[in-house]
mmCIF file of C-alpha atoms and ligand atoms in Angstrom:
data_model
loop_
_atom_site.group_PDB
_atom_site.id
_atom_site.type_symbol
_atom_site.label_atom_id
_atom_site.label_comp_id
_atom_site.label_asym_id
_atom_site.label_seq_id
_atom_site.Cartn_x
_atom_site.Cartn_y
_atom_site.Cartn_z
ATOM 1 C CA MET A 1 14.970 4.760 6.644
ATOM 2 C CA ASN A 2 15.487 7.057 3.648
ATOM 3 C CA ASN A 3 11.934 6.900 2.400
ATOM 4 C CA PRO A 4 9.834 9.658 3.998
ATOM 5 C CA GLU A 5 6.463 8.296 2.844
ATOM 6 C CA LEU A 6 7.231 4.831 4.191
ATOM 7 C CA GLN A 7 8.354 6.418 7.466
ATOM 8 C CA ARG A 8 5.086 8.356 7.665
ATOM 9 C CA ILE A 9 3.136 5.138 7.155
ATOM 10 C CA VAL A 10 5.126 3.364 9.867
ATOM 11 C CA ASP A 11 4.447 6.243 12.277
ATOM 12 C CA ALA A 12 0.763 6.311 11.334
ATOM 13 C CA VAL A 13 0.387 2.560 11.810
ATOM 14 C CA ARG A 14 2.171 2.613 15.161
ATOM 15 C CA ALA A 15 -0.028 5.482 16.383
ATOM 16 C CA ARG A 16 -3.319 3.864 15.373
ATOM 17 C CA GLN A 17 -5.245 0.785 16.432
ATOM 18 C CA ARG A 18 -8.151 -0.081 14.125
ATOM 19 C CA PHE A 19 -7.422 -0.597 10.424
ATOM 20 C CA LEU A 20 -9.637 -1.116 7.458
ATOM 21 C CA VAL A 21 -7.840 -2.585 4.447
ATOM 22 C CA SER A 22 -9.236 -2.512 0.934
ATOM 23 C CA SER A 23 -8.060 -3.031 -2.629
ATOM 24 C CA HIS A 24 -9.449 -2.943 -6.136
ATOM 25 C CA ALA A 25 -12.598 -4.601 -7.391
ATOM 26 C CA ARG A 26 -12.036 -8.088 -8.841
ATOM 27 C CA PRO A 27 -8.926 -8.513 -6.696
ATOM 28 C CA ASP A 28 -5.912 -10.297 -8.156
ATOM 29 C CA GLY A 29 -3.003 -12.066 -6.477
ATOM 30 C CA ASP A 30 -1.194 -8.807 -5.816
ATOM 31 C CA SER A 31 -4.185 -7.177 -4.150
ATOM 32 C CA ILE A 32 -4.998 -10.211 -2.026
ATOM 33 C CA GLY A 33 -1.339 -10.882 -1.190
ATOM 34 C CA SER A 34 -0.574 -7.244 -0.331
ATOM 35 C CA GLN A 35 -3.667 -6.897 1.837
ATOM 36 C CA LEU A 36 -3.120 -10.077 3.804
ATOM 37 C CA ALA A 37 0.632 -9.588 4.217
ATOM 38 C CA PHE A 38 -0.094 -6.189 5.755
ATOM 39 C CA ALA A 39 -3.000 -7.548 7.838
ATOM 40 C CA TYR A 40 -0.887 -10.348 9.341
ATOM 41 C CA ALA A 41 1.980 -7.952 10.070
ATOM 42 C CA ALA A 42 -0.282 -5.356 11.703
ATOM 43 C CA ARG A 43 -2.027 -8.026 13.773
ATOM 44 C CA ALA A 44 1.376 -9.294 14.912
ATOM 45 C CA LEU A 45 1.889 -5.774 16.304
ATOM 46 C CA GLY A 46 -1.408 -6.033 18.192
ATOM 47 C CA LYS A 47 -3.551 -4.028 15.756
ATOM 48 C CA ASP A 48 -7.168 -4.742 14.810
ATOM 49 C CA VAL A 49 -7.519 -5.276 11.076
ATOM 50 C CA ARG A 50 -10.531 -5.923 8.869
ATOM 51 C CA ILE A 51 -10.212 -6.443 5.133
ATOM 52 C CA VAL A 52 -13.170 -5.384 3.000
ATOM 53 C CA ASN A 53 -13.285 -5.809 -0.789
ATOM 54 C CA ARG A 54 -16.106 -5.354 -3.248
ATOM 55 C CA ASP A 55 -15.549 -8.730 -4.926
ATOM 56 C CA PRO A 56 -14.459 -12.122 -3.623
ATOM 57 C CA ALA A 57 -11.064 -13.557 -4.550
ATOM 58 C CA SER A 58 -11.068 -16.024 -7.444
ATOM 59 C CA PRO A 59 -11.331 -19.696 -6.385
ATOM 60 C CA PRO A 60 -7.583 -20.488 -6.835
ATOM 61 C CA LEU A 61 -6.709 -17.704 -4.367
ATOM 62 C CA MET A 62 -9.095 -19.050 -1.727
ATOM 63 C CA ALA A 63 -6.456 -21.650 -0.819
ATOM 64 C CA PHE A 64 -4.182 -19.009 0.750
ATOM 65 C CA PRO A 65 -4.143 -18.182 4.468
ATOM 66 C CA GLY A 66 -6.757 -15.726 5.645
ATOM 67 C CA VAL A 67 -8.474 -15.217 2.286
ATOM 68 C CA SER A 68 -11.776 -16.647 3.537
ATOM 69 C CA SER A 69 -11.831 -14.013 6.295
ATOM 70 C CA ILE A 70 -11.972 -11.129 3.780
ATOM 71 C CA GLU A 71 -15.349 -9.394 4.019
ATOM 72 C CA ILE A 72 -17.259 -8.623 0.831
ATOM 73 C CA ALA A 73 -19.223 -5.359 0.753
ATOM 74 C CA ASP A 74 -19.750 -2.369 -1.521
ATOM 75 C CA SER A 75 -19.752 0.148 1.300
ATOM 76 C CA VAL A 76 -18.059 0.524 4.669
ATOM 77 C CA SER A 77 -18.910 2.331 7.861
ATOM 78 C CA GLY A 78 -17.865 1.931 11.452
ATOM 79 C CA ASP A 79 -15.000 3.075 13.569
ATOM 80 C CA PHE A 80 -11.581 2.771 12.000
ATOM 81 C CA ASP A 81 -8.504 4.867 12.673
ATOM 82 C CA ALA A 82 -7.228 4.454 9.118
ATOM 83 C CA ALA A 83 -8.121 2.901 5.763
ATOM 84 C CA VAL A 84 -5.174 1.288 4.009
ATOM 85 C CA ILE A 85 -5.867 1.107 0.281
ATOM 86 C CA MET A 86 -3.537 -1.115 -1.704
ATOM 87 C CA GLU A 87 -3.000 -1.318 -5.425
ATOM 88 C CA CYS A 88 -5.440 1.432 -6.411
ATOM 89 C CA GLY A 89 -4.586 4.347 -8.705
ATOM 90 C CA ASP A 90 -7.640 6.281 -7.561
ATOM 91 C CA ILE A 91 -10.128 6.211 -4.719
ATOM 92 C CA ASN A 92 -12.884 4.711 -6.905
ATOM 93 C CA ARG A 93 -10.942 1.577 -7.910
ATOM 94 C CA PRO A 94 -12.017 -0.381 -4.818
ATOM 95 C CA GLY A 95 -15.698 0.123 -5.678
ATOM 96 C CA VAL A 96 -16.309 0.360 -1.916
ATOM 97 C CA ALA A 97 -18.215 3.470 -0.828
ATOM 98 C CA GLY A 98 -17.216 5.316 2.336
ATOM 99 C CA LEU A 99 -13.434 4.747 2.256
ATOM 100 C CA ASP A 100 -12.799 8.452 1.758
ATOM 101 C CA ARG A 101 -14.245 9.228 5.187
ATOM 102 C CA TYR A 102 -11.202 7.728 6.887
ATOM 103 C CA PHE A 103 -7.534 8.650 7.217
ATOM 104 C CA VAL A 104 -6.438 7.048 3.937
ATOM 105 C CA ILE A 105 -3.040 5.416 3.517
ATOM 106 C CA ASN A 106 -2.498 4.909 -0.205
ATOM 107 C CA ILE A 107 0.066 2.235 -1.135
ATOM 108 C CA ASP A 108 0.377 1.578 -4.849
ATOM 109 C CA HIS A 109 2.666 0.919 -7.785
ATOM 110 C CA HIS A 110 0.416 2.014 -10.673
ATOM 111 C CA GLN A 111 1.599 4.739 -13.023
ATOM 112 C CA GLY A 112 -0.638 7.793 -12.666
ATOM 113 C CA ASN A 113 -1.777 7.279 -9.049
ATOM 114 C CA THR A 114 -3.856 10.336 -8.153
ATOM 115 C CA GLY A 115 -2.458 10.770 -4.627
ATOM 116 C CA TYR A 116 -5.890 10.508 -2.983
ATOM 117 C CA GLY A 117 -4.633 9.605 0.495
ATOM 118 C CA ALA A 118 -3.586 11.457 3.635
ATOM 119 C CA ILE A 119 -0.338 9.580 3.034
ATOM 120 C CA ASN A 120 0.596 8.498 -0.475
ATOM 121 C CA TRP A 121 3.356 5.970 -1.051
ATOM 122 C CA PHE A 122 3.717 5.295 -4.698
ATOM 123 C CA GLU A 123 6.492 3.305 -6.380
ATOM 124 C CA PRO A 124 5.885 2.711 -10.074
ATOM 125 C CA THR A 125 9.086 0.687 -10.377
ATOM 126 C CA ALA A 126 7.877 -1.967 -7.920
ATOM 127 C CA ALA A 127 7.000 -5.140 -9.828
ATOM 128 C CA ALA A 128 4.155 -5.735 -7.382
ATOM 129 C CA CYS A 129 2.528 -3.795 -4.588
ATOM 130 C CA GLY A 130 3.646 -6.816 -2.561
ATOM 131 C CA GLU A 131 7.271 -5.647 -2.949
ATOM 132 C CA MET A 132 6.310 -2.422 -1.188
ATOM 133 C CA VAL A 133 4.444 -4.295 1.524
ATOM 134 C CA PHE A 134 7.585 -6.359 2.076
ATOM 135 C CA ASP A 135 9.417 -3.108 2.888
ATOM 136 C CA LEU A 136 6.558 -1.986 5.100
ATOM 137 C CA VAL A 137 6.547 -5.244 7.063
ATOM 138 C CA ASN A 138 10.289 -4.841 7.654
ATOM 139 C CA ALA A 139 9.977 -1.171 8.528
ATOM 140 C CA LEU A 140 7.247 -1.965 11.038
ATOM 141 C CA GLY A 141 9.574 -4.476 12.661
ATOM 142 C CA ALA A 142 7.014 -7.262 12.181
ATOM 143 C CA PRO A 143 8.420 -10.763 11.776
ATOM 144 C CA LEU A 144 8.427 -12.197 8.245
ATOM 145 C CA THR A 145 6.244 -15.165 9.127
ATOM 146 C CA ARG A 146 5.463 -17.922 6.664
ATOM 147 C CA GLU A 147 1.945 -16.493 6.109
ATOM 148 C CA ILE A 148 3.263 -13.017 5.369
ATOM 149 C CA ALA A 149 6.039 -14.359 3.148
ATOM 150 C CA THR A 150 3.554 -16.548 1.260
ATOM 151 C CA HIS A 151 1.327 -13.565 0.505
ATOM 152 C CA ILE A 152 4.261 -11.469 -0.650
ATOM 153 C CA TYR A 153 5.462 -14.259 -2.918
ATOM 154 C CA LEU A 154 1.911 -14.735 -4.239
ATOM 155 C CA ALA A 155 1.708 -10.993 -5.013
ATOM 156 C CA ILE A 156 4.999 -11.026 -6.901
ATOM 157 C CA LEU A 157 4.415 -14.303 -8.743
ATOM 158 C CA THR A 158 1.042 -13.180 -10.082
ATOM 159 C CA ASP A 159 1.850 -9.521 -10.783
ATOM 160 C CA THR A 160 4.918 -10.400 -12.822
ATOM 161 C CA GLY A 161 2.834 -12.843 -14.889
ATOM 162 C CA SER A 162 4.856 -15.635 -13.265
ATOM 163 C CA PHE A 163 8.143 -13.814 -13.894
ATOM 164 C CA HIS A 164 7.394 -12.765 -17.472
ATOM 165 C CA TYR A 165 7.037 -8.969 -17.285
ATOM 166 C CA SER A 166 9.726 -6.338 -17.712
ATOM 167 C CA SER A 167 8.877 -4.869 -14.289
ATOM 168 C CA ILE A 168 11.075 -7.528 -12.656
ATOM 169 C CA SER A 169 14.245 -6.250 -11.003
ATOM 170 C CA PRO A 170 17.075 -7.801 -8.989
ATOM 171 C CA ARG A 171 15.097 -6.647 -5.955
ATOM 172 C CA THR A 172 12.177 -8.804 -7.025
ATOM 173 C CA PHE A 173 14.361 -11.895 -6.711
ATOM 174 C CA GLU A 174 15.992 -10.680 -3.520
ATOM 175 C CA ILE A 175 12.566 -10.373 -1.910
ATOM 176 C CA CYS A 176 11.519 -13.773 -3.261
ATOM 177 C CA ARG A 177 14.716 -15.268 -1.864
ATOM 178 C CA GLN A 178 13.886 -13.915 1.557
ATOM 179 C CA THR A 179 10.322 -15.224 1.360
ATOM 180 C CA LEU A 180 11.694 -18.695 0.593
ATOM 181 C CA ASP A 181 14.003 -18.398 3.587
ATOM 182 C CA ALA A 182 10.883 -17.597 5.613
ATOM 183 C CA GLY A 183 9.331 -20.906 4.579
ATOM 184 C CA VAL A 184 7.417 -20.237 1.355
ATOM 185 C CA ASP A 185 6.856 -23.312 -0.792
ATOM 186 C CA PRO A 186 7.026 -21.869 -4.342
ATOM 187 C CA VAL A 187 5.879 -25.115 -5.917
ATOM 188 C CA ALA A 188 2.744 -25.230 -3.762
ATOM 189 C CA VAL A 189 2.000 -21.552 -4.451
ATOM 190 C CA ALA A 190 2.356 -22.021 -8.225
ATOM 191 C CA ARG A 191 0.219 -25.171 -8.164
ATOM 192 C CA ASN A 192 -2.503 -23.441 -6.163
ATOM 193 C CA VAL A 193 -2.548 -20.422 -8.445
ATOM 194 C CA TYR A 194 -2.088 -21.986 -11.847
ATOM 195 C CA ASP A 195 -3.036 -25.650 -11.589
ATOM 196 C CA SER A 196 -6.442 -25.564 -9.986
ATOM 197 C CA ASN A 197 -8.541 -25.668 -13.134
ATOM 198 C CA ASN A 198 -12.011 -27.119 -13.229
ATOM 199 C CA MET A 199 -13.611 -28.619 -16.338
ATOM 200 C CA GLY A 200 -15.848 -25.575 -16.965
ATOM 201 C CA ARG A 201 -12.762 -23.389 -17.000
ATOM 202 C CA LEU A 202 -10.914 -25.615 -19.430
ATOM 203 C CA LYS A 203 -13.940 -25.793 -21.782
ATOM 204 C CA LEU A 204 -14.363 -22.032 -21.571
ATOM 205 C CA PHE A 205 -10.692 -21.556 -22.479
ATOM 206 C CA GLY A 206 -11.307 -23.866 -25.457
ATOM 207 C CA ALA A 207 -14.341 -21.891 -26.626
ATOM 208 C CA VAL A 208 -12.665 -18.500 -26.266
ATOM 209 C CA LEU A 209 -9.429 -19.611 -27.920
ATOM 210 C CA SER A 210 -11.257 -21.256 -30.847
ATOM 211 C CA ALA A 211 -12.915 -17.924 -31.553
ATOM 212 C CA MET A 212 -9.634 -15.981 -31.218
ATOM 213 C CA GLN A 213 -8.728 -13.680 -34.100
ATOM 214 C CA ILE A 214 -5.290 -12.544 -35.193
ATOM 215 C CA ASP A 215 -4.628 -9.165 -36.797
ATOM 216 C CA PRO A 216 -3.324 -9.094 -40.400
ATOM 217 C CA SER A 217 0.271 -8.536 -39.255
ATOM 218 C CA GLY A 218 0.083 -11.648 -37.085
ATOM 219 C CA ARG A 219 1.222 -9.824 -33.946
ATOM 220 C CA ILE A 220 -1.981 -9.081 -32.051
ATOM 221 C CA ALA A 221 -4.469 -11.620 -30.731
ATOM 222 C CA ILE A 222 -8.063 -10.527 -30.137
ATOM 223 C CA VAL A 223 -10.133 -12.602 -27.744
ATOM 224 C CA TYR A 224 -13.769 -12.102 -26.926
ATOM 225 C CA LEU A 225 -16.257 -13.454 -24.423
ATOM 226 C CA ASP A 226 -19.914 -12.707 -23.810
ATOM 227 C CA HIS A 227 -22.379 -14.137 -21.321
ATOM 228 C CA GLU A 228 -23.895 -16.435 -23.942
ATOM 229 C CA MET A 229 -20.520 -18.048 -24.764
ATOM 230 C CA ALA A 230 -19.732 -18.534 -21.066
ATOM 231 C CA ARG A 231 -23.097 -20.191 -20.453
ATOM 232 C CA ALA A 232 -22.739 -22.458 -23.488
ATOM 233 C CA ALA A 233 -19.266 -23.592 -22.360
ATOM 234 C CA GLY A 234 -20.431 -24.199 -18.781
ATOM 235 C CA GLY A 235 -17.938 -21.742 -17.274
ATOM 236 C CA THR A 236 -18.142 -18.387 -15.515
ATOM 237 C CA TYR A 237 -16.399 -15.066 -16.039
ATOM 238 C CA GLU A 238 -14.205 -15.750 -13.008
ATOM 239 C CA ASP A 239 -12.973 -18.839 -14.846
ATOM 240 C CA THR A 240 -11.244 -16.653 -17.441
ATOM 241 C CA GLU A 241 -8.526 -15.554 -14.992
ATOM 242 C CA GLY A 242 -5.175 -16.132 -16.703
ATOM 243 C CA LEU A 243 -6.677 -16.881 -20.104
ATOM 244 C CA ILE A 244 -5.328 -13.668 -21.574
ATOM 245 C CA ASN A 245 -1.756 -14.829 -21.099
ATOM 246 C CA LEU A 246 -2.132 -17.883 -23.334
ATOM 247 C CA PRO A 247 -1.989 -16.176 -26.746
ATOM 248 C CA LEU A 248 1.268 -14.507 -25.646
ATOM 249 C CA THR A 249 2.882 -17.935 -25.474
ATOM 250 C CA VAL A 250 2.882 -17.870 -29.292
ATOM 251 C CA LYS A 251 6.245 -16.482 -30.297
ATOM 252 C CA GLU A 252 4.960 -14.081 -32.951
ATOM 253 C CA ILE A 253 2.187 -12.647 -30.776
ATOM 254 C CA GLN A 254 3.320 -9.359 -29.237
ATOM 255 C CA SER A 255 0.086 -8.264 -27.611
ATOM 256 C CA VAL A 256 -3.340 -9.566 -26.609
ATOM 257 C CA VAL A 257 -6.589 -7.690 -26.157
ATOM 258 C CA PHE A 258 -9.481 -9.423 -24.432
ATOM 259 C CA PHE A 259 -13.017 -8.016 -24.656
ATOM 260 C CA LYS A 260 -15.356 -9.309 -21.997
ATOM 261 C CA GLN A 261 -18.990 -8.228 -22.219
ATOM 262 C CA ASN A 262 -20.309 -6.621 -19.040
ATOM 263 C CA GLU A 263 -23.809 -5.704 -20.128
ATOM 264 C CA GLY A 264 -25.147 -4.828 -23.559
ATOM 265 C CA GLU A 265 -22.430 -2.911 -25.383
ATOM 266 C CA GLU A 266 -20.265 -2.295 -22.318
ATOM 267 C CA TYR A 267 -17.024 -4.264 -22.380
ATOM 268 C CA ARG A 268 -14.263 -4.767 -19.887
ATOM 269 C CA VAL A 269 -10.987 -4.760 -21.816
ATOM 270 C CA SER A 270 -7.849 -6.513 -20.599
ATOM 271 C CA MET A 271 -4.583 -6.144 -22.449
ATOM 272 C CA ARG A 272 -1.144 -7.699 -22.291
ATOM 273 C CA SER A 273 2.078 -7.037 -24.181
ATOM 274 C CA LYS A 274 5.651 -8.216 -24.388
ATOM 275 C CA GLY A 275 8.797 -6.250 -23.553
ATOM 276 C CA ASP A 276 8.855 -2.561 -24.424
ATOM 277 C CA ILE A 277 5.317 -2.338 -25.793
ATOM 278 C CA ASP A 278 3.485 0.104 -23.510
ATOM 279 C CA ILE A 279 -0.049 -1.242 -23.312
ATOM 280 C CA ALA A 280 -0.862 0.941 -20.275
ATOM 281 C CA ALA A 281 -0.684 3.985 -22.547
ATOM 282 C CA VAL A 282 -3.417 2.411 -24.690
ATOM 283 C CA ALA A 283 -5.534 1.697 -21.598
ATOM 284 C CA ARG A 284 -5.108 5.270 -20.374
ATOM 285 C CA ASP A 285 -6.444 6.586 -23.708
ATOM 286 C CA PHE A 286 -9.713 4.873 -22.772
ATOM 287 C CA GLY A 287 -9.849 6.020 -19.149
ATOM 288 C CA GLY A 288 -8.189 2.910 -17.712
ATOM 289 C CA GLY A 289 -4.668 2.167 -16.587
ATOM 290 C CA GLY A 290 -2.251 -0.465 -15.446
ATOM 291 C CA HIS A 291 1.339 -1.330 -16.202
ATOM 292 C CA ARG A 292 3.462 -1.424 -19.334
ATOM 293 C CA ASN A 293 2.788 -5.130 -19.941
ATOM 294 C CA ALA A 294 -0.633 -5.543 -18.279
ATOM 295 C CA ALA A 295 -3.437 -3.024 -18.338
ATOM 296 C CA GLY A 296 -7.175 -2.628 -18.677
ATOM 297 C CA CYS A 297 -10.177 -0.345 -19.082
ATOM 298 C CA THR A 298 -13.935 -0.394 -19.591
ATOM 299 C CA VAL A 299 -15.480 0.854 -22.843
ATOM 300 C CA THR A 300 -18.883 1.060 -24.512
ATOM 301 C CA GLY A 301 -19.787 0.710 -28.183
ATOM 302 C CA PRO A 302 -20.400 -1.710 -31.051
ATOM 303 C CA ILE A 303 -17.880 -4.509 -30.674
ATOM 304 C CA ASP A 304 -16.629 -4.428 -34.280
ATOM 305 C CA ALA A 305 -15.794 -0.733 -34.063
ATOM 306 C CA LEU A 306 -14.185 -1.178 -30.642
ATOM 307 C CA GLN A 307 -11.993 -4.005 -31.880
ATOM 308 C CA LYS A 308 -10.816 -1.929 -34.826
ATOM 309 C CA THR A 309 -10.060 1.083 -32.607
ATOM 310 C CA PHE A 310 -8.047 -0.995 -30.143
ATOM 311 C CA LEU A 311 -6.171 -2.789 -32.934
ATOM 312 C CA ASP A 312 -5.122 0.569 -34.396
ATOM 313 C CA LYS A 313 -3.955 1.843 -31.024
ATOM 314 C CA ILE A 314 -2.062 -1.345 -30.194
ATOM 315 C CA GLU A 315 -0.405 -1.363 -33.614
ATOM 316 C CA GLN A 316 0.781 2.174 -32.927
ATOM 317 C CA ALA A 317 2.081 1.101 -29.517
ATOM 318 C CA ILE A 318 4.014 -1.761 -31.150
ATOM 319 C CA ASP A 319 5.417 0.334 -33.988
ATOM 320 C CA GLY A 320 6.132 3.367 -31.841
ATOM 321 C CA ARG A 321 8.184 1.688 -29.158
ATOM 322 C CA PRO A 322 11.962 2.008 -28.846
ATOM 323 C CA ALA A 323 14.073 -0.369 -30.968
ATOM 324 C CA ASP A 324 13.305 -4.098 -30.594
ATOM 325 C CA ARG A 325 15.149 -5.961 -27.941
HETATM 326 P P1 LIG B 1 -6.447 -7.109 -15.736
HETATM 327 O O1 LIG B 1 -6.387 -7.164 -17.209
HETATM 328 O O2 LIG B 1 -7.835 -6.902 -15.208
HETATM 329 O O3 LIG B 1 -5.742 -8.258 -15.112
HETATM 330 O O4 LIG B 1 -5.666 -5.806 -15.302
HETATM 331 C C1 LIG B 1 -4.305 -5.652 -15.609
HETATM 332 C C2 LIG B 1 -3.717 -4.480 -14.885
HETATM 333 O O5 LIG B 1 -4.351 -3.279 -15.299
HETATM 334 C C3 LIG B 1 -3.882 -4.523 -13.381
HETATM 335 O O6 LIG B 1 -2.696 -4.060 -12.801
HETATM 336 C C4 LIG B 1 -4.998 -3.574 -13.102
HETATM 337 O O7 LIG B 1 -4.868 -2.988 -11.851
HETATM 338 C C5 LIG B 1 -4.892 -2.567 -14.221
HETATM 339 N N1 LIG B 1 -6.229 -2.124 -14.620
HETATM 340 C C6 LIG B 1 -7.184 -2.887 -15.158
HETATM 341 N N2 LIG B 1 -8.302 -2.170 -15.394
HETATM 342 C C7 LIG B 1 -8.047 -0.907 -14.987
HETATM 343 C C8 LIG B 1 -8.812 0.319 -14.947
HETATM 344 N N3 LIG B 1 -10.067 0.393 -15.393
HETATM 345 N N4 LIG B 1 -8.203 1.403 -14.424
HETATM 346 C C9 LIG B 1 -6.935 1.356 -13.976
HETATM 347 N N5 LIG B 1 -6.162 0.232 -13.997
HETATM 348 C C10 LIG B 1 -6.699 -0.885 -14.479
HETATM 349 MN MN1 LIG B 2 -0.241 -4.901 -8.732
#
């Protein structure tokens, strides 16, 4: 193996017995898939593994193996030989107190990872953390079972925006190929993830999209949701998963910014972009992070002023990128 960090993780996993696995708050397909792929592989090697996240997986992800066994808590204690933290640029992203007391193994693909672990394996070119976990499963000598392969495919499918983002590489498809060989049903995975709408979700999409605004240049979509709108539409905040990608299906739209009210004037901001437009740089300006085509942050202020500030920044990101492809 020519990757020293991966080798250190393999040695650390082999030498230890009891593992705590965690990932970021409001887990997505990559966090859930990476966690469970590792958990199944470690258990196949005879290890004890508990997964603890601050927030439950969204309903569409509940259909995948092992997801219902994930424990939900905002702090952890107890005897563990290591805490494996997936998909987190810093130690606070999980929103789970107490993780820093353990021997932390940090596995992540986010630009700007702070290196908070005892071992830090960080590959910003991986399209999903699940690609890294695929390597780890192999390096551990664990069999690529159908469960593990399904979680790796789920991680890649969701973190590439169903194969839309520029983070995809030939390796992405090579890994997917191997997961299909291991028995993954890509049609079933896609149906579970993307086609399990309920009526509340569809009505909420309708309400949010009807209120969508477009910037004067016609390239940036601004979407907004507060608690009142969600109540009126009969949907929940969890129901908005995936909504942000819809405006991008319009050819002229280059970027989307989605403001979701937390409380009062605090907003959670999700952003998406096409191609070379680096939306993570915008998120980082506001204390957040993410990837070139998918990023987020949390901000506070009057919504009109916030929208204007983000529009300006996104316009700069669009105009400042390398030549159009
Ligand atoms: P989301 O819009 O919530 O789907 O997030 C898109 C991407 O940005 C994901 O890869 C997140 O991990 C990352 N991200 C979102 N919010 C933050 C944040 N506050 N800090 C760092 N990364 C974030
Ligand atoms: Mn990811």
